[in-house]
Coordinates of C-alpha atoms in Angstrom, one line a residue:
X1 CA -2.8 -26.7 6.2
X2 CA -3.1 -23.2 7.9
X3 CA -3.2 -22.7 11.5
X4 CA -7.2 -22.3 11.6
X5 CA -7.8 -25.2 9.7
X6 CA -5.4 -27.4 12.0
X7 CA -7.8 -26.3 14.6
X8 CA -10.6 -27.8 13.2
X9 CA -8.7 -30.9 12.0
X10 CA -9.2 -34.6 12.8
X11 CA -5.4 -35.3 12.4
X12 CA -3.7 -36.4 15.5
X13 CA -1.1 -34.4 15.2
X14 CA -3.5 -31.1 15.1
X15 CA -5.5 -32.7 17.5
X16 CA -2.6 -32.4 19.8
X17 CA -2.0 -28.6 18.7
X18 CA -6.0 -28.2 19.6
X19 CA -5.5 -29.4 23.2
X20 CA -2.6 -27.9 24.2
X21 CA -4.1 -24.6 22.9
X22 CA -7.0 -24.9 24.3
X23 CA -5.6 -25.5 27.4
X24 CA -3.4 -22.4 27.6
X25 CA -5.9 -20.6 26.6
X26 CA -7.2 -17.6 28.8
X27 CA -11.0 -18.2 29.3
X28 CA -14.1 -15.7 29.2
X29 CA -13.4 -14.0 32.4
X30 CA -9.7 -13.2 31.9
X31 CA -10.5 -11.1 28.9
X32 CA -12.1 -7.2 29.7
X33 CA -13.5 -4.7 26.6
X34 CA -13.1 -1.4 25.9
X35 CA -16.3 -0.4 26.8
X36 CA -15.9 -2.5 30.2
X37 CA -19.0 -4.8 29.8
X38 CA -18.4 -8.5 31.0
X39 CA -16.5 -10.1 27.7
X40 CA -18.3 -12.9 25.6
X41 CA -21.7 -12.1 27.9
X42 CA -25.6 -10.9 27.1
X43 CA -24.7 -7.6 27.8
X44 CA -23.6 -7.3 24.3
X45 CA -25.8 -5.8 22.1
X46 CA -27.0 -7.2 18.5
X47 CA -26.4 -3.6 16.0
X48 CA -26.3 -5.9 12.8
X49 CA -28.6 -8.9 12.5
X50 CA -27.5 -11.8 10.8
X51 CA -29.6 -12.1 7.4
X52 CA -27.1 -14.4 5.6
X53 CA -28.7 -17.9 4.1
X54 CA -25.6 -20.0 4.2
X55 CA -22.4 -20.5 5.7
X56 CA -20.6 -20.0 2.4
X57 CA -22.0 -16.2 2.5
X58 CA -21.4 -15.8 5.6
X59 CA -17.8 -16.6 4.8
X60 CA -17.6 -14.1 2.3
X61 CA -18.6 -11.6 3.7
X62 CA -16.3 -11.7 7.0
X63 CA -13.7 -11.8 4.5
X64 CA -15.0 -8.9 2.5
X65 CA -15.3 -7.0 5.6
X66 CA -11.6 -7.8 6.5
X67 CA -10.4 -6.1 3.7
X68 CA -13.0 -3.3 4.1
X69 CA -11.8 -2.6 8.0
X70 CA -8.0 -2.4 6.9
X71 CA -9.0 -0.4 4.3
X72 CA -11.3 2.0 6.5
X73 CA -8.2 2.0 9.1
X74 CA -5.1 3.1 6.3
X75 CA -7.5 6.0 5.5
X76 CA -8.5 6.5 9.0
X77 CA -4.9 7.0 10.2
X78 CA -2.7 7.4 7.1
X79 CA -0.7 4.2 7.1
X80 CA -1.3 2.8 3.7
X81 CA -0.6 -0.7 2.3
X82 CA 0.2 -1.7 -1.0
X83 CA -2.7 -4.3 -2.7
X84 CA -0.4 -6.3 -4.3
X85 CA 0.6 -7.8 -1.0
X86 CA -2.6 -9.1 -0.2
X87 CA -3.4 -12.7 -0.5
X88 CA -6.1 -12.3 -2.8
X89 CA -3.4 -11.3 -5.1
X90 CA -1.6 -15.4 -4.4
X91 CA -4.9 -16.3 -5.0
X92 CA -5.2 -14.8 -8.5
X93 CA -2.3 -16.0 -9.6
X94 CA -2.8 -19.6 -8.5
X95 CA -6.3 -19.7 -9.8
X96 CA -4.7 -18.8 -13.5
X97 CA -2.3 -21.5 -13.1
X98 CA -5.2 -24.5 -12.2
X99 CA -7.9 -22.8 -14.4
X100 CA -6.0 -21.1 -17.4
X101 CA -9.4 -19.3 -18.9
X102 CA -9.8 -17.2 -15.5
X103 CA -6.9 -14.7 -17.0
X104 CA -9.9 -13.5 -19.3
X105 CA -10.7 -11.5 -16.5
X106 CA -7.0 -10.0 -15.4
X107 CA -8.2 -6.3 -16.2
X108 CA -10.8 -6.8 -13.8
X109 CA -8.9 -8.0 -11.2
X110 CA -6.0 -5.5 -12.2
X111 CA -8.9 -2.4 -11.4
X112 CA -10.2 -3.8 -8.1
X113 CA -6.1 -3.7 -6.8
X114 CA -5.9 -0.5 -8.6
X115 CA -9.1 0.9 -6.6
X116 CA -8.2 -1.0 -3.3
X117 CA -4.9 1.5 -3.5
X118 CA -6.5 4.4 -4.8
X119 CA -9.4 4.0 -1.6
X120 CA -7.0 4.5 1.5
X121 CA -6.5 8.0 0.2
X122 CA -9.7 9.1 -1.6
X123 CA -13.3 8.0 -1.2
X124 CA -14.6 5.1 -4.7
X125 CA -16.9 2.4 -4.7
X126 CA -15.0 -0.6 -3.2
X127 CA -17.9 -2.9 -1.6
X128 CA -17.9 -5.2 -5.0
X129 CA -13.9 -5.1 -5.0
X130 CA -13.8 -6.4 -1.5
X131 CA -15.8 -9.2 -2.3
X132 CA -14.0 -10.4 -5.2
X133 CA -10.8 -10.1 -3.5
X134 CA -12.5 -12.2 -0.7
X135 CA -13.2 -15.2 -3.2
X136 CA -9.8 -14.9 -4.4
X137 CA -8.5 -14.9 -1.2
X138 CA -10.7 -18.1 -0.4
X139 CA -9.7 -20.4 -3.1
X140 CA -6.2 -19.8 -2.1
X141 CA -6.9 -21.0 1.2
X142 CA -8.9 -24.1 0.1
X143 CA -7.0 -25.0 -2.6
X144 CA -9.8 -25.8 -4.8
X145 CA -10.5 -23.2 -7.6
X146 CA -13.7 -22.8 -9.4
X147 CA -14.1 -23.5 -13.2
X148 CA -16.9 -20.5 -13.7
X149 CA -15.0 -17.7 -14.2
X150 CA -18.4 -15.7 -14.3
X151 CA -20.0 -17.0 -11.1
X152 CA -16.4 -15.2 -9.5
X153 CA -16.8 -12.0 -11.0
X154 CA -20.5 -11.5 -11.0
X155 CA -21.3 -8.8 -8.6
X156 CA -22.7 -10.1 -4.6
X157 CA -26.4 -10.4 -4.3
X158 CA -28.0 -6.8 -2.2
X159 CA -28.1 -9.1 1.1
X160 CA -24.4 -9.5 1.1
X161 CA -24.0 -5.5 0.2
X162 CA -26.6 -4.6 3.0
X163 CA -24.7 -6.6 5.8
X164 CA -21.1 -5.1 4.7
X165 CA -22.7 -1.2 5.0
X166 CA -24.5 -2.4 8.3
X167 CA -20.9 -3.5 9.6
X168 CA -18.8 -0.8 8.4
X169 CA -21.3 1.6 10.0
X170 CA -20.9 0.0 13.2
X171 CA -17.2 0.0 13.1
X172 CA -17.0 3.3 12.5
X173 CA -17.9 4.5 15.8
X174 CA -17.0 0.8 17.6
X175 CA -13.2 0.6 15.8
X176 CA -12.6 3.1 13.8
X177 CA -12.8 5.7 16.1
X178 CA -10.1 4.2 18.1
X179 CA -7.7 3.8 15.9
X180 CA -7.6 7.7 14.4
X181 CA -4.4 8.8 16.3
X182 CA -2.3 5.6 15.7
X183 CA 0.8 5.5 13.8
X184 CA 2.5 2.3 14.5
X185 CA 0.2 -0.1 12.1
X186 CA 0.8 -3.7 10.3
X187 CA -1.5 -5.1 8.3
X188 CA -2.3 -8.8 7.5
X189 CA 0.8 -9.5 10.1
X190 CA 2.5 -12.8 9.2
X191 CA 4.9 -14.7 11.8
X192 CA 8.4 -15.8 10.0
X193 CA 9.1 -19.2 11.2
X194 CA 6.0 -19.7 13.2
X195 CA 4.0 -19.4 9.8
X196 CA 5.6 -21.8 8.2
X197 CA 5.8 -24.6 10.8
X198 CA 2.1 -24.1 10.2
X199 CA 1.7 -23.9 6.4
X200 CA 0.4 -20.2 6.9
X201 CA -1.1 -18.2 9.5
X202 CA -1.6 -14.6 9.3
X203 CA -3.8 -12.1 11.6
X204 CA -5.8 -9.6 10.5
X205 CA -4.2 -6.1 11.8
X206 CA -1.8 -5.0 14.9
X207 CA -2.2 -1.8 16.1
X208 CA 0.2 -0.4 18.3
X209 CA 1.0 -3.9 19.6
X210 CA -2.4 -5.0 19.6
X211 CA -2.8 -8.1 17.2
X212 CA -7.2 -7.5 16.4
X213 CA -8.7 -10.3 14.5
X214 CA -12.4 -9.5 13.0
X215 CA -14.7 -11.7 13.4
X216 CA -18.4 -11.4 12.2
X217 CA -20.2 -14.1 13.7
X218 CA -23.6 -13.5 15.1
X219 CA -22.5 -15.7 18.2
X220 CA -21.4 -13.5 20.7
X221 CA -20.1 -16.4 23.3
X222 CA -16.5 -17.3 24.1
X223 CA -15.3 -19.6 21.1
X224 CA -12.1 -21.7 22.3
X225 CA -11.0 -22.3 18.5
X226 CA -11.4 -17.9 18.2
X227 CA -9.6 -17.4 21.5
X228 CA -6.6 -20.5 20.3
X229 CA -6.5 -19.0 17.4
X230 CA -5.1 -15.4 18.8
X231 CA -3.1 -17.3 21.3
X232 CA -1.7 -19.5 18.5
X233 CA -0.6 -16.4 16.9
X234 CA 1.1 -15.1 19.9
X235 CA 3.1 -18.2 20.4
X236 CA 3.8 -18.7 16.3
X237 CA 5.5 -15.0 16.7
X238 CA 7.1 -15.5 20.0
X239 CA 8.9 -18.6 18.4
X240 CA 10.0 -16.8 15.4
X241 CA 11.1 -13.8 17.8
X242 CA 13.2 -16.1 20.0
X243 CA 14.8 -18.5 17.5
X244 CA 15.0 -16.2 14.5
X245 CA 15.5 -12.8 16.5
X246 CA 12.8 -11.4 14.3
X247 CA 10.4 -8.8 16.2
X248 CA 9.3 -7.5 13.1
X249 CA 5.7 -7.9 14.5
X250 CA 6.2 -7.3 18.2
X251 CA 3.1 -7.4 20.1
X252 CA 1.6 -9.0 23.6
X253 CA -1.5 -7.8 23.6
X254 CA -4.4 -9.6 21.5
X255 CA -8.2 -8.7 20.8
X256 CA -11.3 -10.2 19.6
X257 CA -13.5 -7.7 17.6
X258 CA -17.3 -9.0 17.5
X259 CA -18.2 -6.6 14.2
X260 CA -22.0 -7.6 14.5
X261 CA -22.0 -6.3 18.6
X262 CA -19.4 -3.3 18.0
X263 CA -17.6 -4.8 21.2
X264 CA -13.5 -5.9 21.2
X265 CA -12.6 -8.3 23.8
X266 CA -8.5 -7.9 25.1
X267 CA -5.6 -9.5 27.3
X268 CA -2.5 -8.9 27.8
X269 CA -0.6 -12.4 26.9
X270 CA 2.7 -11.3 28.1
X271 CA 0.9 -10.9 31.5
X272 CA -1.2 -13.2 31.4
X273 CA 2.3 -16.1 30.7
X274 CA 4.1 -14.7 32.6
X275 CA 7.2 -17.3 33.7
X276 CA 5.4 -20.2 31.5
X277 CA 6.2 -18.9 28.2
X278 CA 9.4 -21.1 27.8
X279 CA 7.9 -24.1 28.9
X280 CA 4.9 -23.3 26.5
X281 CA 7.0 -22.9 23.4
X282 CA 8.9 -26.1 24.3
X283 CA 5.4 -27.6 24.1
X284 CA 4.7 -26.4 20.9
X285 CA 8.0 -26.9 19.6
X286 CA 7.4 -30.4 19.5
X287 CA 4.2 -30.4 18.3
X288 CA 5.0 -28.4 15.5
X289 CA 7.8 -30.6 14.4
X290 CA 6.1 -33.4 14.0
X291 CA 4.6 -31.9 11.0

């Protein structure tokens, strides 16, 4: 069980991860955003409307538009990544071994890695690659893996298209633009031994020590389980940093970027802990062990 579906689970164990999160948890007014409106507030502005019908699309398509971002940002800046890395790619793989006839469609799969490579350096069509690697990606994390090998391949309906364009033409001027000079980049960070206490957690992109996590809601308010979520991050790394000596992903600073509003709310963690941090990762030292 990953670390954001702990956070909305009814075990009492997570249910002790969820409250000590949440309660270390900067709230709405400790955050700022880089274009200095109040964070989480109605001074945000709706660019892309939500036109999804269910929650299941609306699913997808954050996912699809995770993999479109880091895309858009290795061609922004140069700092590529390799597709086979991706978790769609675990996803594959497992979905073969439960349901054997979904290797029909390895070429398939084979070209959308091929074009996801090719992309960061040259402009293709990659909207319906995105999306397939976001319902790969998804049965990995759920665990249950879909008998119709054609409902998984068949290319998203125009509504799912539509909102991806609408997003990435947003970001383009609220992200993207941001990130153009940046050289220092990790993508789909992982934390060591702070992972794996959790059965898997995994941000979406740090950028110059900035962990940014995507989200494509069309609420704009502060979400506790968002907000835990980055902090649980920063304390999954900080353990893996302190007891493995591993600052592969060193960062202290952590972001919230509301795709449908163009606005990315910050904080400085490091700062913002200052002199509890030890006494925090005691805390969740114990909760973590306990399985």
């Amino acid at each position: 069980m990953s670390l954001t579906a702990r956070l909305h689970s009814k075990r009492p164990v997570d249910q002790q991860l969820q409250a000590l999160l949440r309660a270390l948890s900067p709230r709405a007014g400790d955050f700022y955003t880089v274009k200095w409106k109040k964070a989480f507030s109605k001074d945000y502005e709706l660019l892309v409307p939500y036109g999804l019908h269910s929650a299941a699309e609306a699913s997808l398509v954050g996912t699809a538009f995770d993999y479109f971002l880091r895309l858009e940002t290795a061609k922004k800046t140069g700092v590529f990544f390799k597709s086979e890395q991706l978790v769609a790619v675990f996803g594959y793989t497992c979905w073969c071994a439960h349901v054997p006839s979904a290797r029909r469609i390895e070429a398939r799969v084979r070209q959308a890695l091929k074009n996801i490579d090719a992309y960061q350096r040259e402009y293709l069509p990659i909207y319906e690659d995105c999306f397939l690697l976001a319902k790969l990606k998804a049965m990995y994390r759920s665990g249950r893996f879909s008998e119709d090998v054609e409902e998984v391949v068949k290319p998203p309906h125009a509504r799912l298209l539509k909102e991806l364009r609408d997003l990435q033409t947003v970001a383009e001027s609220a992200f993207l633009s941001h990130v153009e000079t940046t050289t220092d980049m990790k993508y789909n960070p992982s934390f060591g031994l702070g992972s794996e206490l959790v059965n898997g957690a995994d941000g979406d992109i740090i950028i110059d020590g900035l962990l940014v996590d995507f989200k494509t809601s069309k609420k704009y308010n502060y979400s506790w389980q968002d907000t835990a979520q980055i902090v649980g991050y920063y304390f999954l790394n900080r353990l893996n940093q302190v007891v493995r000596g591993d600052n592969t992903m060193d960062f202290h600073k952590v972001a919230l970027y509301q795709a449908r509003y163009g606005e990315m709310a910050m904080i400085d963690l490091a700062t913002f802990y200052q002199g509890q941090e030890e006494d925090l990762l005691r805390q969740l030292m114990m909760i973590l062990q306990k399985g």
